[in-house]
Amino acid sequence: MFDLISILTQLVSSVCPIKGLSEEADSYVIQFAAEATPEQKASANAIIANKDAITEKYQKLDKLDADFATSIDAGFTTSYGWKLGLKNDDLTLLSSLYLMARTCVEMSLPLPEIIDTDGVAHNLSFEMLTTVMLQYGAYRADLSKNYAEQKKIIEG
């Protein structure tokens, strides 16, 4: 959840020197620094006047973040019906597993098992593992791409 007063303080201080910003009776009061020009004060006041739009923007960003987190938490269901995690640690682990499997193929060693989110081990051929990893990567990339595109639209 965003902190509106912190966001407004940052936005106002980016256009005008201030001593601080406080909330009083559902409105915001800017304590301008002595060196603030009338133009800078007008810009700062315009930001405060636009607080409802700023609030709406950050509410949309919060919802987008929550939806993305829910998608990541849901994981990726393989074409075999079992699930793999999508968090950053999962990405690292699966990428390492694939690299290890590739090395095992080159050295004619047994392939490592892939462990799903239920803790069940799956023994796949390298070709099957490659297919799973390509699908997994495409799915995760699409989630990230859609998230980034929507975030860019909201941020304007």
mmCIF file of C-alpha atoms in Angstrom:
data_model
loop_
_atom_site.group_PDB
_atom_site.id
_atom_site.type_symbol
_atom_site.label_atom_id
_atom_site.label_comp_id
_atom_site.label_asym_id
_atom_site.label_seq_id
_atom_site.Cartn_x
_atom_site.Cartn_y
_atom_site.Cartn_z
ATOM 1 C CA MET A 1 0.000 0.000 0.000
ATOM 2 C CA PHE A 2 1.318 3.385 -0.942
ATOM 3 C CA ASP A 3 1.874 6.288 1.452
ATOM 4 C CA LEU A 4 0.223 9.323 -0.168
ATOM 5 C CA ILE A 5 1.901 11.946 1.997
ATOM 6 C CA SER A 6 5.348 10.539 1.158
ATOM 7 C CA ILE A 7 4.523 10.506 -2.552
ATOM 8 C CA LEU A 8 3.143 14.050 -2.449
ATOM 9 C CA THR A 9 6.181 15.237 -0.489
ATOM 10 C CA GLN A 10 8.495 13.733 -3.087
ATOM 11 C CA LEU A 11 6.532 15.210 -6.004
ATOM 12 C CA VAL A 12 6.226 18.658 -4.418
ATOM 13 C CA SER A 13 9.889 18.786 -3.390
ATOM 14 C CA SER A 14 10.881 17.924 -6.960
ATOM 15 C CA VAL A 15 9.360 21.202 -8.203
ATOM 16 C CA CYS A 16 9.728 23.484 -5.200
ATOM 17 C CA PRO A 17 12.004 23.846 -2.167
ATOM 18 C CA ILE A 18 9.961 22.982 0.923
ATOM 19 C CA LYS A 19 10.496 22.464 4.620
ATOM 20 C CA GLY A 20 7.794 19.846 4.770
ATOM 21 C CA LEU A 21 4.271 18.753 3.986
ATOM 22 C CA SER A 22 1.607 17.915 6.519
ATOM 23 C CA GLU A 23 -1.924 16.595 6.461
ATOM 24 C CA GLU A 24 -4.473 18.637 8.365
ATOM 25 C CA ALA A 25 -8.214 17.869 8.360
ATOM 26 C CA ASP A 26 -8.124 15.910 5.068
ATOM 27 C CA SER A 27 -6.099 18.566 3.268
ATOM 28 C CA TYR A 28 -2.396 19.065 2.774
ATOM 29 C CA VAL A 29 -0.389 22.058 3.902
ATOM 30 C CA ILE A 30 2.958 22.846 2.307
ATOM 31 C CA GLN A 31 5.620 24.549 4.400
ATOM 32 C CA PHE A 32 7.537 26.378 1.713
ATOM 33 C CA ALA A 33 11.230 27.152 2.054
ATOM 34 C CA ALA A 34 12.116 30.862 2.027
ATOM 35 C CA GLU A 35 13.745 30.560 -1.398
ATOM 36 C CA ALA A 36 10.639 29.131 -3.097
ATOM 37 C CA THR A 37 9.547 31.316 -6.000
ATOM 38 C CA PRO A 38 5.897 32.106 -6.765
ATOM 39 C CA GLU A 39 6.128 29.876 -9.859
ATOM 40 C CA GLN A 40 7.494 26.983 -7.824
ATOM 41 C CA LYS A 41 4.771 27.473 -5.218
ATOM 42 C CA ALA A 42 2.137 27.408 -7.969
ATOM 43 C CA SER A 43 3.572 24.140 -9.317
ATOM 44 C CA ALA A 44 3.591 22.637 -5.834
ATOM 45 C CA ASN A 45 -0.009 23.700 -5.193
ATOM 46 C CA ALA A 46 -1.039 22.227 -8.561
ATOM 47 C CA ILE A 47 0.350 18.852 -7.451
ATOM 48 C CA ILE A 48 -1.664 19.009 -4.226
ATOM 49 C CA ALA A 49 -4.780 20.024 -6.157
ATOM 50 C CA ASN A 50 -4.249 16.906 -8.301
ATOM 51 C CA LYS A 51 -4.001 14.560 -5.272
ATOM 52 C CA ASP A 52 -7.128 12.606 -6.237
ATOM 53 C CA ALA A 53 -5.648 11.671 -9.619
ATOM 54 C CA ILE A 54 -2.344 10.796 -7.942
ATOM 55 C CA THR A 55 -4.208 8.615 -5.441
ATOM 56 C CA GLU A 56 -6.058 6.845 -8.258
ATOM 57 C CA LYS A 57 -2.809 6.212 -10.106
ATOM 58 C CA TYR A 58 -1.129 4.644 -7.084
ATOM 59 C CA GLN A 59 -4.219 2.575 -6.285
ATOM 60 C CA LYS A 60 -4.058 1.181 -9.824
ATOM 61 C CA LEU A 61 -0.350 0.455 -9.400
ATOM 62 C CA ASP A 62 -1.026 -1.308 -6.090
ATOM 63 C CA LYS A 63 -3.725 -3.455 -7.731
ATOM 64 C CA LEU A 64 -1.434 -4.257 -10.650
ATOM 65 C CA ASP A 65 1.338 -5.287 -8.232
ATOM 66 C CA ALA A 66 -1.089 -7.455 -6.253
ATOM 67 C CA ASP A 67 -2.430 -9.123 -9.420
ATOM 68 C CA PHE A 68 1.109 -9.831 -10.634
ATOM 69 C CA ALA A 69 2.069 -11.287 -7.253
ATOM 70 C CA THR A 70 -1.025 -13.512 -7.357
ATOM 71 C CA SER A 71 -0.052 -14.765 -10.818
ATOM 72 C CA ILE A 72 3.489 -15.494 -9.634
ATOM 73 C CA ASP A 73 2.187 -17.263 -6.530
ATOM 74 C CA ALA A 74 -0.121 -19.407 -8.683
ATOM 75 C CA GLY A 75 2.883 -20.892 -10.502
ATOM 76 C CA PHE A 76 3.089 -22.514 -13.917
ATOM 77 C CA THR A 77 1.222 -25.698 -14.714
ATOM 78 C CA THR A 78 3.180 -27.876 -17.131
ATOM 79 C CA SER A 79 1.614 -29.779 -20.002
ATOM 80 C CA TYR A 80 2.042 -32.849 -17.765
ATOM 81 C CA GLY A 81 -0.312 -31.378 -15.157
ATOM 82 C CA TRP A 82 2.160 -30.600 -12.376
ATOM 83 C CA LYS A 83 3.200 -27.154 -11.237
ATOM 84 C CA LEU A 84 6.464 -25.212 -11.081
ATOM 85 C CA GLY A 85 7.069 -22.067 -9.031
ATOM 86 C CA LEU A 86 7.530 -18.707 -10.731
ATOM 87 C CA LYS A 87 9.293 -16.687 -8.029
ATOM 88 C CA ASN A 88 12.825 -15.431 -8.614
ATOM 89 C CA ASP A 89 14.318 -18.243 -6.519
ATOM 90 C CA ASP A 90 12.375 -20.762 -8.616
ATOM 91 C CA LEU A 91 13.665 -19.184 -11.823
ATOM 92 C CA THR A 92 17.238 -19.416 -10.570
ATOM 93 C CA LEU A 93 16.844 -23.001 -9.408
ATOM 94 C CA LEU A 94 15.203 -24.189 -12.627
ATOM 95 C CA SER A 95 17.719 -22.383 -14.822
ATOM 96 C CA SER A 96 20.539 -24.001 -12.870
ATOM 97 C CA LEU A 97 18.850 -27.386 -13.124
ATOM 98 C CA TYR A 98 18.586 -27.027 -16.883
ATOM 99 C CA LEU A 99 22.242 -26.030 -17.187
ATOM 100 C CA MET A 100 23.180 -29.012 -15.051
ATOM 101 C CA ALA A 101 21.032 -31.320 -17.203
ATOM 102 C CA ARG A 102 22.722 -30.020 -20.326
ATOM 103 C CA THR A 103 26.127 -30.752 -18.813
ATOM 104 C CA CYS A 104 24.931 -34.241 -17.819
ATOM 105 C CA VAL A 105 23.903 -34.938 -21.431
ATOM 106 C CA GLU A 106 27.331 -33.825 -22.681
ATOM 107 C CA MET A 107 29.057 -36.073 -20.144
ATOM 108 C CA SER A 108 26.641 -39.026 -20.562
ATOM 109 C CA LEU A 109 25.575 -38.791 -16.912
ATOM 110 C CA PRO A 110 22.062 -39.347 -15.515
ATOM 111 C CA LEU A 111 19.824 -36.290 -15.700
ATOM 112 C CA PRO A 112 18.770 -34.514 -12.507
ATOM 113 C CA GLU A 113 15.142 -34.723 -11.510
ATOM 114 C CA ILE A 114 12.884 -31.680 -11.665
ATOM 115 C CA ILE A 115 10.916 -31.097 -8.467
ATOM 116 C CA ASP A 116 7.417 -29.613 -8.695
ATOM 117 C CA THR A 117 5.778 -27.303 -6.156
ATOM 118 C CA ASP A 118 4.303 -30.305 -4.319
ATOM 119 C CA GLY A 119 7.798 -31.716 -3.795
ATOM 120 C CA VAL A 120 7.300 -34.537 -6.311
ATOM 121 C CA ALA A 121 10.356 -35.468 -8.390
ATOM 122 C CA HIS A 122 9.950 -35.937 -12.140
ATOM 123 C CA ASN A 123 12.451 -37.765 -14.306
ATOM 124 C CA LEU A 124 12.295 -36.342 -17.833
ATOM 125 C CA SER A 125 14.322 -36.905 -20.936
ATOM 126 C CA PHE A 126 16.417 -33.920 -21.946
ATOM 127 C CA GLU A 127 14.056 -33.234 -24.850
ATOM 128 C CA MET A 128 11.032 -33.248 -22.507
ATOM 129 C CA LEU A 129 12.864 -31.046 -20.005
ATOM 130 C CA THR A 130 13.764 -28.632 -22.791
ATOM 131 C CA THR A 131 10.124 -28.419 -23.851
ATOM 132 C CA VAL A 132 8.990 -27.772 -20.271
ATOM 133 C CA MET A 133 11.661 -25.119 -19.796
ATOM 134 C CA LEU A 134 10.775 -23.362 -23.060
ATOM 135 C CA GLN A 135 7.086 -23.300 -22.114
ATOM 136 C CA TYR A 136 7.936 -22.179 -18.586
ATOM 137 C CA GLY A 137 10.200 -19.397 -19.823
ATOM 138 C CA ALA A 138 7.650 -18.176 -22.365
ATOM 139 C CA TYR A 139 4.905 -18.135 -19.723
ATOM 140 C CA ARG A 140 7.014 -16.218 -17.188
ATOM 141 C CA ALA A 141 8.221 -13.800 -19.868
ATOM 142 C CA ASP A 142 4.633 -13.091 -20.949
ATOM 143 C CA LEU A 143 3.597 -12.406 -17.350
ATOM 144 C CA SER A 144 6.495 -9.991 -16.914
ATOM 145 C CA LYS A 145 5.928 -8.319 -20.278
ATOM 146 C CA ASN A 146 2.217 -7.760 -19.610
ATOM 147 C CA TYR A 147 2.983 -6.420 -16.143
ATOM 148 C CA ALA A 148 5.580 -3.995 -17.501
ATOM 149 C CA GLU A 149 3.286 -2.809 -20.305
ATOM 150 C CA GLN A 150 0.380 -2.186 -17.932
ATOM 151 C CA LYS A 151 2.658 -0.409 -15.466
ATOM 152 C CA LYS A 152 3.965 1.851 -18.210
ATOM 153 C CA ILE A 153 0.407 2.755 -19.242
ATOM 154 C CA ILE A 154 -0.602 3.592 -15.660
ATOM 155 C CA GLU A 155 2.555 5.602 -15.008
ATOM 156 C CA GLY A 156 1.946 7.546 -18.224
#
